[in-house]
Amino acid sequence: MRTPSRTGRSDGSANMTPMIDVVFLLIIFFLVSSHLARQESRIPLDLPVADASVDQPPPSDVFTINVLPDGAWQVSGTEVDRAMLDRLLQSHHGEHGPDAAVRIRTDRSVAYGQVEPLLRAASGAGLWNASFAVYQETR
């Protein structure tokens, strides 16, 4: 029986298949997550009208909460209750710090009493940068 010799030649190539698999998985993850982020602002709501608004592009770390006409709260297309919202806001604060933005998109028919708990929840999570999505009134 012949034993393999270890003198001389070494095959210096590495198997790239696992690295390519990981890269494709990362690409798919970022495509899906960016699609969900874009979809958040496309939920059809009759936004309130304001006399003036600030035209700023939303930061990448914005946390969007949608308030539907029936008063239900949605985050990333999923209906949430107060306990779940508190956990999500705490997580957002932990990832992005206290300067992270919270944007509230609400239907204009929703009473302030259904929106006020959102502001309290954001404040309780240590997030102070809250804004409302509105349509600017044209004159």
mmCIF file of N, CA and C in Angstrom:
data_model
loop_
_atom_site.group_PDB
_atom_site.id
_atom_site.type_symbol
_atom_site.label_atom_id
_atom_site.label_comp_id
_atom_site.label_asym_id
_atom_site.label_seq_id
_atom_site.Cartn_x
_atom_site.Cartn_y
_atom_site.Cartn_z
ATOM 1 N N MET A 1 0.842 -1.170 0.000
ATOM 2 C CA MET A 1 0.000 0.000 0.000
ATOM 3 C C MET A 1 0.886 1.231 0.000
ATOM 4 N N ARG A 2 0.483 2.166 -0.781
ATOM 5 C CA ARG A 2 1.292 3.361 -0.956
ATOM 6 C C ARG A 2 0.739 4.490 -0.087
ATOM 7 N N THR A 3 1.558 5.166 0.649
ATOM 8 C CA THR A 3 1.135 6.301 1.472
ATOM 9 C C THR A 3 1.312 7.591 0.686
ATOM 10 N N PRO A 4 0.382 8.523 0.849
ATOM 11 C CA PRO A 4 0.502 9.774 0.105
ATOM 12 C C PRO A 4 1.713 10.576 0.594
ATOM 13 N N SER A 5 2.366 11.199 -0.319
ATOM 14 C CA SER A 5 3.530 11.997 0.071
ATOM 15 C C SER A 5 3.093 13.431 0.347
ATOM 16 N N ARG A 6 3.673 14.020 1.334
ATOM 17 C CA ARG A 6 3.326 15.390 1.698
ATOM 18 C C ARG A 6 4.433 16.358 1.328
ATOM 19 N N THR A 7 5.311 15.914 0.563
ATOM 20 C CA THR A 7 6.405 16.789 0.174
ATOM 21 C C THR A 7 6.043 17.517 -1.098
ATOM 22 N N GLY A 8 6.351 18.741 -1.114
ATOM 23 C CA GLY A 8 6.204 19.485 -2.355
ATOM 24 C C GLY A 8 4.887 20.192 -2.526
ATOM 25 N N ARG A 9 3.969 19.645 -3.271
ATOM 26 C CA ARG A 9 2.810 20.346 -3.802
ATOM 27 C C ARG A 9 1.659 20.457 -2.804
ATOM 28 N N SER A 10 1.107 21.615 -2.790
ATOM 29 C CA SER A 10 -0.078 21.872 -1.973
ATOM 30 C C SER A 10 -1.094 22.579 -2.856
ATOM 31 N N ASP A 11 -2.310 22.086 -2.839
ATOM 32 C CA ASP A 11 -3.361 22.728 -3.629
ATOM 33 C C ASP A 11 -3.864 23.929 -2.830
ATOM 34 N N GLY A 12 -3.508 25.127 -3.247
ATOM 35 C CA GLY A 12 -3.820 26.346 -2.504
ATOM 36 C C GLY A 12 -5.196 26.902 -2.772
ATOM 37 N N SER A 13 -6.074 26.213 -3.446
ATOM 38 C CA SER A 13 -7.395 26.755 -3.752
ATOM 39 C C SER A 13 -8.368 26.456 -2.611
ATOM 40 N N ALA A 14 -9.325 27.344 -2.472
ATOM 41 C CA ALA A 14 -10.361 27.183 -1.449
ATOM 42 C C ALA A 14 -11.702 26.955 -2.139
ATOM 43 N N ASN A 15 -12.557 26.236 -1.489
ATOM 44 C CA ASN A 15 -13.886 25.983 -2.029
ATOM 45 C C ASN A 15 -14.739 27.239 -1.810
ATOM 46 N N MET A 16 -15.168 27.880 -2.876
ATOM 47 C CA MET A 16 -15.906 29.145 -2.794
ATOM 48 C C MET A 16 -17.423 28.948 -2.711
ATOM 49 N N THR A 17 -17.893 27.744 -2.854
ATOM 50 C CA THR A 17 -19.330 27.489 -2.864
ATOM 51 C C THR A 17 -20.025 27.967 -1.592
ATOM 52 N N PRO A 18 -19.527 27.665 -0.391
ATOM 53 C CA PRO A 18 -20.223 28.157 0.811
ATOM 54 C C PRO A 18 -20.264 29.677 0.897
ATOM 55 N N MET A 19 -19.199 30.348 0.457
ATOM 56 C CA MET A 19 -19.193 31.806 0.511
ATOM 57 C C MET A 19 -20.214 32.384 -0.467
ATOM 58 N N ILE A 20 -20.326 31.798 -1.634
ATOM 59 C CA ILE A 20 -21.303 32.265 -2.617
ATOM 60 C C ILE A 20 -22.722 32.050 -2.086
ATOM 61 N N ASP A 21 -22.962 30.923 -1.432
ATOM 62 C CA ASP A 21 -24.279 30.668 -0.837
ATOM 63 C C ASP A 21 -24.632 31.726 0.195
ATOM 64 N N VAL A 22 -23.686 32.071 1.047
ATOM 65 C CA VAL A 22 -23.926 33.083 2.085
ATOM 66 C C VAL A 22 -24.201 34.439 1.450
ATOM 67 N N VAL A 23 -23.455 34.809 0.429
ATOM 68 C CA VAL A 23 -23.664 36.091 -0.242
ATOM 69 C C VAL A 23 -25.056 36.148 -0.865
ATOM 70 N N PHE A 24 -25.482 35.074 -1.524
ATOM 71 C CA PHE A 24 -26.833 35.059 -2.100
ATOM 72 C C PHE A 24 -27.906 35.159 -1.025
ATOM 73 N N LEU A 25 -27.715 34.500 0.097
ATOM 74 C CA LEU A 25 -28.685 34.608 1.196
ATOM 75 C C LEU A 25 -28.751 36.029 1.731
ATOM 76 N N LEU A 26 -27.617 36.700 1.856
ATOM 77 C CA LEU A 26 -27.608 38.085 2.320
ATOM 78 C C LEU A 26 -28.310 39.009 1.321
ATOM 79 N N ILE A 27 -28.082 38.786 0.050
ATOM 80 C CA ILE A 27 -28.741 39.603 -0.975
ATOM 81 C C ILE A 27 -30.251 39.429 -0.896
ATOM 82 N N ILE A 28 -30.704 38.206 -0.766
ATOM 83 C CA ILE A 28 -32.144 37.950 -0.665
ATOM 84 C C ILE A 28 -32.712 38.599 0.588
ATOM 85 N N PHE A 29 -32.010 38.492 1.715
ATOM 86 C CA PHE A 29 -32.476 39.105 2.963
ATOM 87 C C PHE A 29 -32.643 40.612 2.802
ATOM 88 N N PHE A 30 -31.644 41.284 2.239
ATOM 89 C CA PHE A 30 -31.729 42.739 2.097
ATOM 90 C C PHE A 30 -32.791 43.153 1.085
ATOM 91 N N LEU A 31 -32.993 42.374 0.049
ATOM 92 C CA LEU A 31 -34.062 42.681 -0.902
ATOM 93 C C LEU A 31 -35.430 42.588 -0.244
ATOM 94 N N VAL A 32 -35.648 41.538 0.513
ATOM 95 C CA VAL A 32 -36.944 41.356 1.176
ATOM 96 C C VAL A 32 -37.161 42.424 2.237
ATOM 97 N N SER A 33 -36.152 42.717 3.047
ATOM 98 C CA SER A 33 -36.327 43.711 4.106
ATOM 99 C C SER A 33 -36.524 45.109 3.539
ATOM 100 N N SER A 34 -35.850 45.451 2.440
ATOM 101 C CA SER A 34 -36.063 46.771 1.853
ATOM 102 C C SER A 34 -37.444 46.868 1.224
ATOM 103 N N HIS A 35 -37.947 45.761 0.688
ATOM 104 C CA HIS A 35 -39.299 45.757 0.119
ATOM 105 C C HIS A 35 -40.330 46.022 1.217
ATOM 106 N N LEU A 36 -40.155 45.408 2.380
ATOM 107 C CA LEU A 36 -41.086 45.647 3.483
ATOM 108 C C LEU A 36 -41.021 47.085 3.968
ATOM 109 N N ALA A 37 -39.834 47.663 4.000
ATOM 110 C CA ALA A 37 -39.697 49.051 4.447
ATOM 111 C C ALA A 37 -40.393 50.002 3.481
ATOM 112 N N ARG A 38 -40.265 49.762 2.177
ATOM 113 C CA ARG A 38 -40.943 50.615 1.202
ATOM 114 C C ARG A 38 -42.449 50.433 1.263
ATOM 115 N N GLN A 39 -42.891 49.233 1.526
ATOM 116 C CA GLN A 39 -44.311 48.918 1.545
ATOM 117 C C GLN A 39 -45.016 49.613 2.709
ATOM 118 N N GLU A 40 -44.297 49.887 3.778
ATOM 119 C CA GLU A 40 -44.873 50.504 4.973
ATOM 120 C C GLU A 40 -45.520 51.854 4.661
ATOM 121 N N SER A 41 -44.916 52.625 3.784
ATOM 122 C CA SER A 41 -45.446 53.950 3.450
ATOM 123 C C SER A 41 -46.503 53.905 2.361
ATOM 124 N N ARG A 42 -46.782 52.737 1.847
ATOM 125 C CA ARG A 42 -47.757 52.622 0.762
ATOM 126 C C ARG A 42 -49.126 52.155 1.225
ATOM 127 N N ILE A 43 -49.296 51.940 2.517
ATOM 128 C CA ILE A 43 -50.616 51.560 3.016
ATOM 129 C C ILE A 43 -51.543 52.745 2.776
ATOM 130 N N PRO A 44 -52.637 52.539 2.073
ATOM 131 C CA PRO A 44 -53.495 53.672 1.720
ATOM 132 C C PRO A 44 -54.214 54.235 2.946
ATOM 133 N N LEU A 45 -53.832 55.441 3.305
ATOM 134 C CA LEU A 45 -54.475 56.153 4.407
ATOM 135 C C LEU A 45 -54.816 57.556 3.927
ATOM 136 N N ASP A 46 -55.931 58.074 4.403
ATOM 137 C CA ASP A 46 -56.317 59.444 4.116
ATOM 138 C C ASP A 46 -55.642 60.312 5.177
ATOM 139 N N LEU A 47 -54.397 60.730 4.896
ATOM 140 C CA LEU A 47 -53.599 61.455 5.880
ATOM 141 C C LEU A 47 -54.207 62.810 6.202
ATOM 142 N N PRO A 48 -53.955 63.319 7.407
ATOM 143 C CA PRO A 48 -54.433 64.657 7.755
ATOM 144 C C PRO A 48 -53.761 65.718 6.893
ATOM 145 N N VAL A 49 -54.412 66.874 6.801
ATOM 146 C CA VAL A 49 -53.890 67.983 6.020
ATOM 147 C C VAL A 49 -53.292 69.001 6.983
ATOM 148 N N ALA A 50 -52.130 69.540 6.625
ATOM 149 C CA ALA A 50 -51.467 70.548 7.448
ATOM 150 C C ALA A 50 -51.192 71.782 6.607
ATOM 151 N N ASP A 51 -51.113 72.952 7.260
ATOM 152 C CA ASP A 51 -50.790 74.192 6.558
ATOM 153 C C ASP A 51 -49.352 74.186 6.056
ATOM 154 N N ALA A 52 -48.468 73.595 6.832
ATOM 155 C CA ALA A 52 -47.052 73.554 6.467
ATOM 156 C C ALA A 52 -46.485 72.189 6.845
ATOM 157 N N SER A 53 -45.457 71.826 6.139
ATOM 158 C CA SER A 53 -44.786 70.575 6.465
ATOM 159 C C SER A 53 -43.306 70.729 6.201
ATOM 160 N N VAL A 54 -42.537 69.835 6.757
ATOM 161 C CA VAL A 54 -41.102 69.832 6.550
ATOM 162 C C VAL A 54 -40.800 68.747 5.533
ATOM 163 N N ASP A 55 -40.174 69.136 4.436
ATOM 164 C CA ASP A 55 -39.839 68.177 3.384
ATOM 165 C C ASP A 55 -38.462 67.602 3.651
ATOM 166 N N GLN A 56 -38.413 66.552 4.425
ATOM 167 C CA GLN A 56 -37.153 65.893 4.707
ATOM 168 C C GLN A 56 -37.277 64.442 4.305
ATOM 169 N N PRO A 57 -36.236 63.919 3.689
ATOM 170 C CA PRO A 57 -36.287 62.487 3.407
ATOM 171 C C PRO A 57 -36.236 61.722 4.725
ATOM 172 N N PRO A 58 -37.039 60.686 4.857
ATOM 173 C CA PRO A 58 -37.033 59.958 6.121
ATOM 174 C C PRO A 58 -35.686 59.277 6.353
ATOM 175 N N PRO A 59 -35.199 59.315 7.594
ATOM 176 C CA PRO A 59 -33.938 58.635 7.875
ATOM 177 C C PRO A 59 -34.097 57.124 7.746
ATOM 178 N N SER A 60 -32.979 56.454 7.602
ATOM 179 C CA SER A 60 -33.030 55.009 7.409
ATOM 180 C C SER A 60 -33.455 54.272 8.669
ATOM 181 N N ASP A 61 -33.338 54.934 9.812
ATOM 182 C CA ASP A 61 -33.688 54.270 11.067
ATOM 183 C C ASP A 61 -35.071 54.670 11.570
ATOM 184 N N VAL A 62 -35.959 55.081 10.663
ATOM 185 C CA VAL A 62 -37.298 55.497 11.074
ATOM 186 C C VAL A 62 -38.157 54.266 11.378
ATOM 187 N N PHE A 63 -38.960 54.381 12.413
ATOM 188 C CA PHE A 63 -39.885 53.327 12.830
ATOM 189 C C PHE A 63 -41.281 53.848 12.521
ATOM 190 N N THR A 64 -41.967 53.234 11.574
ATOM 191 C CA THR A 64 -43.266 53.732 11.117
ATOM 192 C C THR A 64 -44.395 52.936 11.750
ATOM 193 N N ILE A 65 -45.356 53.678 12.304
ATOM 194 C CA ILE A 65 -46.561 53.084 12.887
ATOM 195 C C ILE A 65 -47.743 53.621 12.090
ATOM 196 N N ASN A 66 -48.558 52.738 11.564
ATOM 197 C CA ASN A 66 -49.761 53.127 10.833
ATOM 198 C C ASN A 66 -50.976 52.951 11.735
ATOM 199 N N VAL A 67 -51.851 53.967 11.753
ATOM 200 C CA VAL A 67 -53.111 53.881 12.485
ATOM 201 C C VAL A 67 -54.217 53.838 11.441
ATOM 202 N N LEU A 68 -54.884 52.709 11.351
ATOM 203 C CA LEU A 68 -55.928 52.509 10.354
ATOM 204 C C LEU A 68 -57.213 53.231 10.753
ATOM 205 N N PRO A 69 -58.136 53.419 9.824
ATOM 206 C CA PRO A 69 -59.373 54.136 10.153
ATOM 207 C C PRO A 69 -60.162 53.529 11.308
ATOM 208 N N ASP A 70 -60.052 52.216 11.519
ATOM 209 C CA ASP A 70 -60.771 51.601 12.641
ATOM 210 C C ASP A 70 -60.007 51.713 13.958
ATOM 211 N N GLY A 71 -58.850 52.390 13.941
ATOM 212 C CA GLY A 71 -58.065 52.595 15.157
ATOM 213 C C GLY A 71 -57.021 51.526 15.416
ATOM 214 N N ALA A 72 -56.941 50.515 14.564
ATOM 215 C CA ALA A 72 -55.939 49.452 14.751
ATOM 216 C C ALA A 72 -54.554 49.986 14.406
ATOM 217 N N TRP A 73 -53.543 49.479 15.108
ATOM 218 C CA TRP A 73 -52.151 49.874 14.882
ATOM 219 C C TRP A 73 -51.452 48.806 14.052
ATOM 220 N N GLN A 74 -50.681 49.244 13.075
ATOM 221 C CA GLN A 74 -49.916 48.321 12.239
ATOM 222 C C GLN A 74 -48.452 48.741 12.204
ATOM 223 N N VAL A 75 -47.576 47.743 12.316
ATOM 224 C CA VAL A 75 -46.143 47.940 12.145
ATOM 225 C C VAL A 75 -45.674 46.871 11.170
ATOM 226 N N SER A 76 -45.041 47.287 10.097
ATOM 227 C CA SER A 76 -44.569 46.371 9.040
ATOM 228 C C SER A 76 -45.698 45.507 8.492
ATOM 229 N N GLY A 77 -46.880 46.085 8.374
ATOM 230 C CA GLY A 77 -48.004 45.361 7.802
ATOM 231 C C GLY A 77 -48.691 44.395 8.746
ATOM 232 N N THR A 78 -48.241 44.332 10.007
ATOM 233 C CA THR A 78 -48.820 43.422 10.984
ATOM 234 C C THR A 78 -49.502 44.222 12.088
ATOM 235 N N GLU A 79 -50.716 43.833 12.420
ATOM 236 C CA GLU A 79 -51.436 44.509 13.489
ATOM 237 C C GLU A 79 -50.783 44.181 14.828
ATOM 238 N N VAL A 80 -50.580 45.217 15.657
ATOM 239 C CA VAL A 80 -49.923 45.037 16.952
ATOM 240 C C VAL A 80 -50.798 45.613 18.057
ATOM 241 N N ASP A 81 -50.612 45.082 19.265
ATOM 242 C CA ASP A 81 -51.275 45.637 20.439
ATOM 243 C C ASP A 81 -50.258 46.449 21.231
ATOM 244 N N ARG A 82 -50.673 46.994 22.369
ATOM 245 C CA ARG A 82 -49.801 47.884 23.140
ATOM 246 C C ARG A 82 -48.548 47.160 23.640
ATOM 247 N N ALA A 83 -48.696 45.931 24.123
ATOM 248 C CA ALA A 83 -47.545 45.195 24.653
ATOM 249 C C ALA A 83 -46.524 44.924 23.548
ATOM 250 N N MET A 84 -46.989 44.511 22.383
ATOM 251 C CA MET A 84 -46.084 44.237 21.266
ATOM 252 C C MET A 84 -45.418 45.529 20.795
ATOM 253 N N LEU A 85 -46.188 46.616 20.748
ATOM 254 C CA LEU A 85 -45.636 47.895 20.330
ATOM 255 C C LEU A 85 -44.535 48.343 21.294
ATOM 256 N N ASP A 86 -44.762 48.177 22.585
ATOM 257 C CA ASP A 86 -43.742 48.538 23.575
ATOM 258 C C ASP A 86 -42.459 47.754 23.337
ATOM 259 N N ARG A 87 -42.580 46.458 23.073
ATOM 260 C CA ARG A 87 -41.386 45.632 22.817
ATOM 261 C C ARG A 87 -40.669 46.084 21.541
ATOM 262 N N LEU A 88 -41.431 46.388 20.486
ATOM 263 C CA LEU A 88 -40.823 46.827 19.234
ATOM 264 C C LEU A 88 -40.111 48.171 19.392
ATOM 265 N N LEU A 89 -40.727 49.083 20.136
ATOM 266 C CA LEU A 89 -40.100 50.389 20.359
ATOM 267 C C LEU A 89 -38.837 50.262 21.204
ATOM 268 N N GLN A 90 -38.871 49.394 22.220
ATOM 269 C CA GLN A 90 -37.671 49.163 23.036
ATOM 270 C C GLN A 90 -36.557 48.586 22.166
ATOM 271 N N SER A 91 -36.896 47.655 21.299
ATOM 272 C CA SER A 91 -35.917 47.057 20.399
ATOM 273 C C SER A 91 -35.340 48.107 19.454
ATOM 274 N N HIS A 92 -36.208 48.975 18.933
ATOM 275 C CA HIS A 92 -35.766 50.043 18.025
ATOM 276 C C HIS A 92 -34.827 50.996 18.758
ATOM 277 N N HIS A 93 -35.161 51.325 19.985
ATOM 278 C CA HIS A 93 -34.295 52.195 20.800
ATOM 279 C C HIS A 93 -32.946 51.526 21.041
ATOM 280 N N GLY A 94 -32.957 50.228 21.318
ATOM 281 C CA GLY A 94 -31.714 49.507 21.555
ATOM 282 C C GLY A 94 -30.818 49.449 20.322
ATOM 283 N N GLU A 95 -31.423 49.347 19.147
ATOM 284 C CA GLU A 95 -30.644 49.256 17.912
ATOM 285 C C GLU A 95 -30.124 50.608 17.442
ATOM 286 N N HIS A 96 -30.937 51.661 17.579
ATOM 287 C CA HIS A 96 -30.598 52.944 16.963
ATOM 288 C C HIS A 96 -30.370 54.079 17.954
ATOM 289 N N GLY A 97 -30.598 53.860 19.223
ATOM 290 C CA GLY A 97 -30.367 54.907 20.206
ATOM 291 C C GLY A 97 -31.563 55.830 20.373
ATOM 292 N N PRO A 98 -31.459 56.794 21.282
ATOM 293 C CA PRO A 98 -32.590 57.673 21.584
ATOM 294 C C PRO A 98 -32.917 58.672 20.476
ATOM 295 N N ASP A 99 -32.004 58.888 19.538
ATOM 296 C CA ASP A 99 -32.273 59.836 18.450
ATOM 297 C C ASP A 99 -32.999 59.198 17.270
ATOM 298 N N ALA A 100 -33.315 57.920 17.355
ATOM 299 C CA ALA A 100 -34.020 57.242 16.273
ATOM 300 C C ALA A 100 -35.404 57.857 16.094
ATOM 301 N N ALA A 101 -35.841 57.897 14.854
ATOM 302 C CA ALA A 101 -37.109 58.554 14.528
ATOM 303 C C ALA A 101 -38.283 57.585 14.586
ATOM 304 N N VAL A 102 -39.418 58.122 15.032
ATOM 305 C CA VAL A 102 -40.688 57.406 15.009
ATOM 306 C C VAL A 102 -41.636 58.237 14.154
ATOM 307 N N ARG A 103 -42.210 57.616 13.124
ATOM 308 C CA ARG A 103 -43.158 58.320 12.252
ATOM 309 C C ARG A 103 -44.525 57.686 12.419
ATOM 310 N N ILE A 104 -45.523 58.509 12.625
ATOM 311 C CA ILE A 104 -46.898 58.036 12.795
ATOM 312 C C ILE A 104 -47.693 58.450 11.564
ATOM 313 N N ARG A 105 -48.244 57.458 10.878
ATOM 314 C CA ARG A 105 -49.124 57.680 9.735
ATOM 315 C C ARG A 105 -50.525 57.297 10.192
ATOM 316 N N THR A 106 -51.401 58.271 10.229
ATOM 317 C CA THR A 106 -52.745 58.009 10.730
ATOM 318 C C THR A 106 -53.793 58.537 9.756
ATOM 319 N N ASP A 107 -54.907 57.858 9.719
ATOM 320 C CA ASP A 107 -56.031 58.324 8.928
ATOM 321 C C ASP A 107 -56.595 59.572 9.591
ATOM 322 N N ARG A 108 -57.042 60.524 8.787
ATOM 323 C CA ARG A 108 -57.526 61.791 9.369
ATOM 324 C C ARG A 108 -58.807 61.624 10.179
ATOM 325 N N SER A 109 -59.507 60.517 9.988
ATOM 326 C CA SER A 109 -60.744 60.304 10.747
ATOM 327 C C SER A 109 -60.492 59.736 12.146
ATOM 328 N N VAL A 110 -59.273 59.366 12.437
ATOM 329 C CA VAL A 110 -58.937 58.784 13.737
ATOM 330 C C VAL A 110 -58.819 59.888 14.781
ATOM 331 N N ALA A 111 -59.452 59.678 15.917
ATOM 332 C CA ALA A 111 -59.412 60.659 17.005
ATOM 333 C C ALA A 111 -58.037 60.661 17.672
ATOM 334 N N TYR A 112 -57.665 61.810 18.231
ATOM 335 C CA TYR A 112 -56.368 61.938 18.895
ATOM 336 C C TYR A 112 -56.238 60.956 20.056
ATOM 337 N N GLY A 113 -57.331 60.613 20.690
ATOM 338 C CA GLY A 113 -57.294 59.681 21.811
ATOM 339 C C GLY A 113 -56.760 58.303 21.422
ATOM 340 N N GLN A 114 -56.831 57.959 20.137
ATOM 341 C CA GLN A 114 -56.284 56.678 19.681
ATOM 342 C C GLN A 114 -54.822 56.802 19.246
ATOM 343 N N VAL A 115 -54.350 58.039 19.054
ATOM 344 C CA VAL A 115 -52.969 58.277 18.642
ATOM 345 C C VAL A 115 -52.083 58.589 19.845
ATOM 346 N N GLU A 116 -52.650 59.213 20.847
ATOM 347 C CA GLU A 116 -51.889 59.636 22.026
ATOM 348 C C GLU A 116 -51.151 58.485 22.711
ATOM 349 N N PRO A 117 -51.722 57.283 22.818
ATOM 350 C CA PRO A 117 -50.957 56.183 23.425
ATOM 351 C C PRO A 117 -49.685 55.827 22.646
ATOM 352 N N LEU A 118 -49.661 56.079 21.356
ATOM 353 C CA LEU A 118 -48.456 55.838 20.571
ATOM 354 C C LEU A 118 -47.335 56.776 20.997
ATOM 355 N N LEU A 119 -47.686 58.041 21.207
ATOM 356 C CA LEU A 119 -46.689 59.011 21.658
ATOM 357 C C LEU A 119 -46.182 58.659 23.059
ATOM 358 N N ARG A 120 -47.094 58.218 23.918
ATOM 359 C CA ARG A 120 -46.677 57.799 25.269
ATOM 360 C C ARG A 120 -45.771 56.575 25.219
ATOM 361 N N ALA A 121 -46.091 55.632 24.337
ATOM 362 C CA ALA A 121 -45.267 54.420 24.208
ATOM 363 C C ALA A 121 -43.869 54.762 23.701
ATOM 364 N N ALA A 122 -43.792 55.662 22.720
ATOM 365 C CA ALA A 122 -42.481 56.079 22.207
ATOM 366 C C ALA A 122 -41.686 56.793 23.291
ATOM 367 N N SER A 123 -42.359 57.660 24.025
ATOM 368 C CA SER A 123 -41.694 58.367 25.121
ATOM 369 C C SER A 123 -41.236 57.393 26.202
ATOM 370 N N GLY A 124 -42.062 56.426 26.520
ATOM 371 C CA GLY A 124 -41.710 55.427 27.518
ATOM 372 C C GLY A 124 -40.528 54.567 27.105
ATOM 373 N N ALA A 125 -40.344 54.402 25.787
ATOM 374 C CA ALA A 125 -39.214 53.623 25.276
ATOM 375 C C ALA A 125 -37.958 54.476 25.155
ATOM 376 N N GLY A 126 -38.074 55.785 25.443
ATOM 377 C CA GLY A 126 -36.909 56.667 25.364
ATOM 378 C C GLY A 126 -36.709 57.288 23.998
ATOM 379 N N LEU A 127 -37.728 57.221 23.147
ATOM 380 C CA LEU A 127 -37.644 57.804 21.808
ATOM 381 C C LEU A 127 -38.388 59.139 21.808
ATOM 382 N N TRP A 128 -37.702 60.197 21.462
ATOM 383 C CA TRP A 128 -38.312 61.528 21.508
ATOM 384 C C TRP A 128 -38.554 62.115 20.118
ATOM 385 N N ASN A 129 -37.936 61.584 19.081
ATOM 386 C CA ASN A 129 -38.012 62.141 17.735
ATOM 387 C C ASN A 129 -39.229 61.571 17.007
ATOM 388 N N ALA A 130 -40.402 62.114 17.295
ATOM 389 C CA ALA A 130 -41.644 61.621 16.695
ATOM 390 C C ALA A 130 -42.180 62.645 15.699
ATOM 391 N N SER A 131 -42.731 62.149 14.603
ATOM 392 C CA SER A 131 -43.324 63.037 13.601
ATOM 393 C C SER A 131 -44.583 62.383 13.036
ATOM 394 N N PHE A 132 -45.410 63.210 12.418
ATOM 395 C CA PHE A 132 -46.641 62.741 11.791
ATOM 396 C C PHE A 132 -46.530 62.922 10.287
ATOM 397 N N ALA A 133 -46.992 61.939 9.537
ATOM 398 C CA ALA A 133 -47.050 62.054 8.084
ATOM 399 C C ALA A 133 -48.342 62.795 7.750
ATOM 400 N N VAL A 134 -48.230 63.857 6.933
ATOM 401 C CA VAL A 134 -49.376 64.691 6.563
ATOM 402 C C VAL A 134 -49.298 65.059 5.089
ATOM 403 N N TYR A 135 -50.440 65.490 4.564
ATOM 404 C CA TYR A 135 -50.468 66.130 3.263
ATOM 405 C C TYR A 135 -50.375 67.635 3.498
ATOM 406 N N GLN A 136 -49.598 68.331 2.678
ATOM 407 C CA GLN A 136 -49.523 69.784 2.821
ATOM 408 C C GLN A 136 -50.684 70.411 2.060
ATOM 409 N N GLU A 137 -51.377 71.309 2.722
ATOM 410 C CA GLU A 137 -52.511 71.990 2.114
ATOM 411 C C GLU A 137 -52.009 72.957 1.060
ATOM 412 N N THR A 138 -52.546 72.880 -0.137
ATOM 413 C CA THR A 138 -52.144 73.782 -1.211
ATOM 414 C C THR A 138 -53.145 74.914 -1.288
ATOM 415 N N ARG A 139 -52.605 76.101 -1.504
ATOM 416 C CA ARG A 139 -53.489 77.270 -1.548
ATOM 417 C C ARG A 139 -53.628 77.778 -2.941
#
